[in-house]
Short mmCIF file of C-alpha atoms in Angstrom, two decimals:
data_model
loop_
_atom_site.label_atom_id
_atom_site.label_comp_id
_atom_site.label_asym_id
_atom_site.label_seq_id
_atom_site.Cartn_x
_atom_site.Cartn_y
_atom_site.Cartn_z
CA UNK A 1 0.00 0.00 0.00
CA UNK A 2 1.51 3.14 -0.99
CA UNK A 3 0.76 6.86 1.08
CA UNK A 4 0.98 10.34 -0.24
CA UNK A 5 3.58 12.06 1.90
CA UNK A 6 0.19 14.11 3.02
CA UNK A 7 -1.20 11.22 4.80
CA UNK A 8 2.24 9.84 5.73
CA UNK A 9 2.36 12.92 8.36
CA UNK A 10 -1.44 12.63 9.44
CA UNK A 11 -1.44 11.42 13.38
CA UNK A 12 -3.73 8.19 13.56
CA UNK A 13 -7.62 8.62 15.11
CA UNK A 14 -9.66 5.67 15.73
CA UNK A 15 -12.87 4.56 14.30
CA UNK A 16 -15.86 4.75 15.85
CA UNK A 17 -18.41 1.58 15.82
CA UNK A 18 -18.69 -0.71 12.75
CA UNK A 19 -22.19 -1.49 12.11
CA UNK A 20 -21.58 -3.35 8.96
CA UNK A 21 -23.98 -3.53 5.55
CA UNK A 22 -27.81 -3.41 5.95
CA UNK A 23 -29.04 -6.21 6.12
CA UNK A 24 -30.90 -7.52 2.52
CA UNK A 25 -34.01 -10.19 2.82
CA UNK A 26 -32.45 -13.76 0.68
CA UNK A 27 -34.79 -16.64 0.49
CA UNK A 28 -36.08 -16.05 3.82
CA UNK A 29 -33.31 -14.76 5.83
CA UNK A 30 -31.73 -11.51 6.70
CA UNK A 31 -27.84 -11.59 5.58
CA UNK A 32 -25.46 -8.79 5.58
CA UNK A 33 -24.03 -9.37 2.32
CA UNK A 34 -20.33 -8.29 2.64
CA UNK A 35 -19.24 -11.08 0.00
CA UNK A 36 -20.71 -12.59 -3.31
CA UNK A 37 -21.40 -16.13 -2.00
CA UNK A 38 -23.22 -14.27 0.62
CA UNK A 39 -25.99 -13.38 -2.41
CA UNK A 40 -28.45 -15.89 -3.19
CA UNK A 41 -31.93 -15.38 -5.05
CA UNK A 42 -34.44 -15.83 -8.19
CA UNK A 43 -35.16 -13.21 -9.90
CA UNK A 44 -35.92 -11.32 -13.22
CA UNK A 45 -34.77 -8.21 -14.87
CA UNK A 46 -35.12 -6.67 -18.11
CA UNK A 47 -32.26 -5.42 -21.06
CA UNK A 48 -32.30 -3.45 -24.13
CA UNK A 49 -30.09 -2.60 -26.72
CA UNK A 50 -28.15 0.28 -27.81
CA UNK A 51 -30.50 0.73 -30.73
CA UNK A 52 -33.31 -0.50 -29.08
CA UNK A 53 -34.60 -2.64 -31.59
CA UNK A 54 -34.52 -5.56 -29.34
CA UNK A 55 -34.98 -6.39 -25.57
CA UNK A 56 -34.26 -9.58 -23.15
CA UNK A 57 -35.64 -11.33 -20.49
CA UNK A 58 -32.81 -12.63 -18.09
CA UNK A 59 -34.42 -15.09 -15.34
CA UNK A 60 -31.41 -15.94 -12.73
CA UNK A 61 -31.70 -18.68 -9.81
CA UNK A 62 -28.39 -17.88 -8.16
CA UNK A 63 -27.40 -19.83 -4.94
CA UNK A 64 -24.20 -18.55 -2.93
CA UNK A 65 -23.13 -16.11 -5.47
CA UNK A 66 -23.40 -18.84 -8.38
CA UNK A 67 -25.44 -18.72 -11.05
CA UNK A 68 -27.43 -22.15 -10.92
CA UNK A 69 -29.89 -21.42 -13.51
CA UNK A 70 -30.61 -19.07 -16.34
CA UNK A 71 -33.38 -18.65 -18.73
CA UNK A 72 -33.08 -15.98 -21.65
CA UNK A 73 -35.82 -14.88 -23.45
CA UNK A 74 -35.22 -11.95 -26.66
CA UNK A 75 -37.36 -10.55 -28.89
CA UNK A 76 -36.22 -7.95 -31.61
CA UNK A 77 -33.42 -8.96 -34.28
CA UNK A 78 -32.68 -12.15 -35.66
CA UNK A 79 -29.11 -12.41 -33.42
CA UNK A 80 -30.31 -11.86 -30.43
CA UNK A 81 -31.90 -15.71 -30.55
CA UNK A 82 -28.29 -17.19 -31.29
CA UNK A 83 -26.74 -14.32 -28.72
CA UNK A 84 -29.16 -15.97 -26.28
CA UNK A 85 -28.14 -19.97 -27.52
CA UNK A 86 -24.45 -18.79 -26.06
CA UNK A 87 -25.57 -16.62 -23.19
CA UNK A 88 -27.22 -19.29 -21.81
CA UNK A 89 -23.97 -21.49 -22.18
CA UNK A 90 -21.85 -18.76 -20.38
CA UNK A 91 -23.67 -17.72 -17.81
CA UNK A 92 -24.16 -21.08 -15.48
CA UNK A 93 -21.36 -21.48 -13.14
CA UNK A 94 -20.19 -18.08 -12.89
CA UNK A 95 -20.44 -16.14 -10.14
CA UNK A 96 -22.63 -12.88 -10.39
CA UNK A 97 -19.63 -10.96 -10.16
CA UNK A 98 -17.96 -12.70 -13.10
CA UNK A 99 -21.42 -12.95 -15.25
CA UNK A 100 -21.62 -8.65 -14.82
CA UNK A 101 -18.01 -8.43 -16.19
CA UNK A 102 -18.59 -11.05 -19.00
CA UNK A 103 -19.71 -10.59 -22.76
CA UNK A 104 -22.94 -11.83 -22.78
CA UNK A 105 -22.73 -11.75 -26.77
CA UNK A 106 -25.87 -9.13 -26.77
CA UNK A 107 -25.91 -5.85 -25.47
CA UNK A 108 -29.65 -6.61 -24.40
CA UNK A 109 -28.63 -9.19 -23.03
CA UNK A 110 -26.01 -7.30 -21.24
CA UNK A 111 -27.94 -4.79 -20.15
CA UNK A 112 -30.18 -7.40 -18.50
CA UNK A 113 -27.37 -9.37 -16.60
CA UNK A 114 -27.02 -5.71 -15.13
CA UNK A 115 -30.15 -4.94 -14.13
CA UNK A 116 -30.21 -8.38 -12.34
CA UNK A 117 -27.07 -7.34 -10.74
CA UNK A 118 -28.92 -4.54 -9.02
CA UNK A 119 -31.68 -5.90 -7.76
CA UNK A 120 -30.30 -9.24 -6.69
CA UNK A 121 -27.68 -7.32 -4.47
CA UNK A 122 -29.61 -4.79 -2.94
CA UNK A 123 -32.56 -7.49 -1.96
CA UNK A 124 -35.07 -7.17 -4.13
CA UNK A 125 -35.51 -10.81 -5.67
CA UNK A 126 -38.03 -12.70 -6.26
CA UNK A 127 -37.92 -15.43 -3.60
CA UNK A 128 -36.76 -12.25 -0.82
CA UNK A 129 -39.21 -13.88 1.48
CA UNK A 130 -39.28 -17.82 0.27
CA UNK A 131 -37.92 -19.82 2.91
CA UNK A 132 -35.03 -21.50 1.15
CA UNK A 133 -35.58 -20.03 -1.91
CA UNK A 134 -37.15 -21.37 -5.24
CA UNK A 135 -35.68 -24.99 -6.58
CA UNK A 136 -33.15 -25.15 -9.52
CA UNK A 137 -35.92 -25.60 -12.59
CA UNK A 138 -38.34 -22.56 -11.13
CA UNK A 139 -37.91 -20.44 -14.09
CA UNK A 140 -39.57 -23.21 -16.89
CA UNK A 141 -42.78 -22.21 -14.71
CA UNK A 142 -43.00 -18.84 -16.37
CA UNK A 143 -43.00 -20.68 -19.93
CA UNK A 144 -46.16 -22.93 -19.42
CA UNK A 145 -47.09 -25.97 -21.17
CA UNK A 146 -45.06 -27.10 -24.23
CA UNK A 147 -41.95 -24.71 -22.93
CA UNK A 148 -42.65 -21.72 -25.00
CA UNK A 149 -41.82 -17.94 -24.22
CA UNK A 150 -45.13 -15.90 -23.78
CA UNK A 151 -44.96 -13.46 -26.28
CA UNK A 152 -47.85 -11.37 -27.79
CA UNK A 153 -46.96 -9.85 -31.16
CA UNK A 154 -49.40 -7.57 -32.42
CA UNK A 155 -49.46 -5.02 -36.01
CA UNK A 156 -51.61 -2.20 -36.38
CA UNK A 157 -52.17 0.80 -39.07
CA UNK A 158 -54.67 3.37 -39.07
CA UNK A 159 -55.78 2.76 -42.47
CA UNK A 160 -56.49 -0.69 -41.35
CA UNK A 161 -56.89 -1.47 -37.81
CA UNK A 162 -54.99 -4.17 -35.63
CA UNK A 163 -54.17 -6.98 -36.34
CA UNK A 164 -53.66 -10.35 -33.78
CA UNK A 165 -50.59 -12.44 -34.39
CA UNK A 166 -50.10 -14.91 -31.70
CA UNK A 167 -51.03 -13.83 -27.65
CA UNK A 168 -50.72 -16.35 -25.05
CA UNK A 169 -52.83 -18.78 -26.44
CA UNK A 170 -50.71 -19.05 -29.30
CA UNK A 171 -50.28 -18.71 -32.63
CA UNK A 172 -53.53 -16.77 -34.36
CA UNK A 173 -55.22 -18.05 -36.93
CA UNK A 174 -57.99 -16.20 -37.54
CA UNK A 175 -60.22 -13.09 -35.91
CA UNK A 176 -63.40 -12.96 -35.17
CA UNK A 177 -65.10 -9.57 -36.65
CA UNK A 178 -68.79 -8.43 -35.61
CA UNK A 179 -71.09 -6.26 -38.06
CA UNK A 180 -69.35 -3.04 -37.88
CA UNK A 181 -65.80 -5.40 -38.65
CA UNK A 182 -64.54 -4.90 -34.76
CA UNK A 183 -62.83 -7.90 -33.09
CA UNK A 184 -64.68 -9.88 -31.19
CA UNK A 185 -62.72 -13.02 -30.44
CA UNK A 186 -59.36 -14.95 -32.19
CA UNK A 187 -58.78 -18.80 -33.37
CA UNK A 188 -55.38 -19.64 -31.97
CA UNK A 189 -52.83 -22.84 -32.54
CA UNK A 190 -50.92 -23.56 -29.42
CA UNK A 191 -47.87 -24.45 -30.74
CA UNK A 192 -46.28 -25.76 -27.72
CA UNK A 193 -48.75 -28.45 -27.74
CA UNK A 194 -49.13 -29.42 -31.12
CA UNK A 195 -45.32 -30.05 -31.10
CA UNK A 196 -45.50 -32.40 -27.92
CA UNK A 197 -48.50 -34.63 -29.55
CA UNK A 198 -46.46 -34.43 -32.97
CA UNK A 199 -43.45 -35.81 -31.11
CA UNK A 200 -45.56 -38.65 -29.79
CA UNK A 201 -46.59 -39.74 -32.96
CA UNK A 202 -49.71 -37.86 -33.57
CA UNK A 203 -50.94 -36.93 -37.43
CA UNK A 204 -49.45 -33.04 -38.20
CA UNK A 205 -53.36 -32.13 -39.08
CA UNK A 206 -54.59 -34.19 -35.75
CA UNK A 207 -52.08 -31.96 -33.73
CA UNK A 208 -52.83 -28.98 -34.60
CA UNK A 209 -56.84 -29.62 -34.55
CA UNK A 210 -56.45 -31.04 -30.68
CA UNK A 211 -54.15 -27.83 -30.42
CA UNK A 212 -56.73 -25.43 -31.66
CA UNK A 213 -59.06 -23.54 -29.72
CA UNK A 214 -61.12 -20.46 -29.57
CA UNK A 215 -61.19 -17.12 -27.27
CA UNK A 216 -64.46 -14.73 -27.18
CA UNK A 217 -67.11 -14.57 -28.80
CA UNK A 218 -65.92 -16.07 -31.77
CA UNK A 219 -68.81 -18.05 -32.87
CA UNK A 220 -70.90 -15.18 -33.02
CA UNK A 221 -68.82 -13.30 -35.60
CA UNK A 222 -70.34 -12.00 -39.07
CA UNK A 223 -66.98 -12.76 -40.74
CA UNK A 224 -63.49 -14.45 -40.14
CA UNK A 225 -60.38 -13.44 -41.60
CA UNK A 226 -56.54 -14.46 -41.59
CA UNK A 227 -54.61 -12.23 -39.61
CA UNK A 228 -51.94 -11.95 -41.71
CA UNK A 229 -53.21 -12.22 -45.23
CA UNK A 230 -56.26 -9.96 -45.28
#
């Protein structure tokens, strides 16, 4: 340790009482966090990019300052899916520490490893107040059946009015319109599960009928049209 001649000459005075970090709520406890492996918690947080064409959903289950589980969900540009591919290869293992000061590939992505940072530090996690915190696997939960991010895409003009793509039901196949051509309920695939009966041998066509299902009133409609062709 090296002194500017300034302090060098200062006489010493003594400190007054430590009270140490305030304490942060983890999985149930109270821990003054003066270490990483003292952080531990399941959370999300959300990154952009510098453009911000494109944004990132960064789910961490981190136990003792290790990242035990990551799930990645983007949605913008075509690279952020691959960015995500090695993201979610890089990130297991490491230490929170290590993951902030690590190229996540993405800056969304990036930007969403530091947003987790900052809340997982100061406390403010998910499973704050969950006895033991959640169990390695917590963040499929937020996918639902057949594993698949819930993402609601939606395109709309004045000219023409909005349009339905796919919503949490799925992929949209068709809208419901009433007499004065307002939506009044969608046809949706759900994807998810017509890939889970097609993997178990089920007929493409029988798939995606079992897999199809209706929201609103959408028997009561005075015309049906494809979302993305008319």
């Amino acid at each position: 340790m090296i002194y500017s001649a300034e302090v060098e000459k200062m006489c010493p005075v003594a400190k007054g009482a430590y009270h140490g970090p305030a304490p942060i709520p983890e999985e149930g406890k109270w821990v003054q966090a003066k270490e990483i492996k003292d952080i531990s918690g399941f959370t999300h947080g959300i990154g952009w990019c510098a453009p911000q064409q494109g944004a990132c959903k960064l789910t961490l289950n981190i136990k003792e300052g290790v990242i035990e589980e990551a799930l990645v969900e983007t949605i913008g540009c075509t690279g952020m899916t691959h960015s995500a591919a090695m993201a979610g290869e890089i990130l297991i293992g490491k230490t929170i520490l290590e993951a902030l000061n690590t190229d996540l590939v993405c800056d969304a992505i990036n930007t969403a490893m530091r947003e987790l940072f900052l809340q997982i530090v100061y406390g403010r996690s998910q499973s704050a107040f969950s006895e033991g915190g959640l169990v390695i696997g917590a963040s499929l939960e937020d996918l639902g059946k057949g594993l698949r991010g819930q993402v609601g895409t939606i395109f709309a003009t004045k000219a023409k009015g909005p349009r339905y793509l796919e919503l949490t039901e799925g992929y949209i196949t068709r809208l419901a319109l009433d007499e004065e051509n307002q939506i009044i309920g969608y046809e949706f695939v759900h994807i998810g599960k017509m890939m889970e009966a097609i993997k178990k041998g089920t007929d493409a066509n029988e798939a995606m009928k079992a897999a199809t299902g209706t929201y609103g009133r959408f028997k009561d409609a005075a015309k049906y049209i494809d979302p993305r062709h008319e």
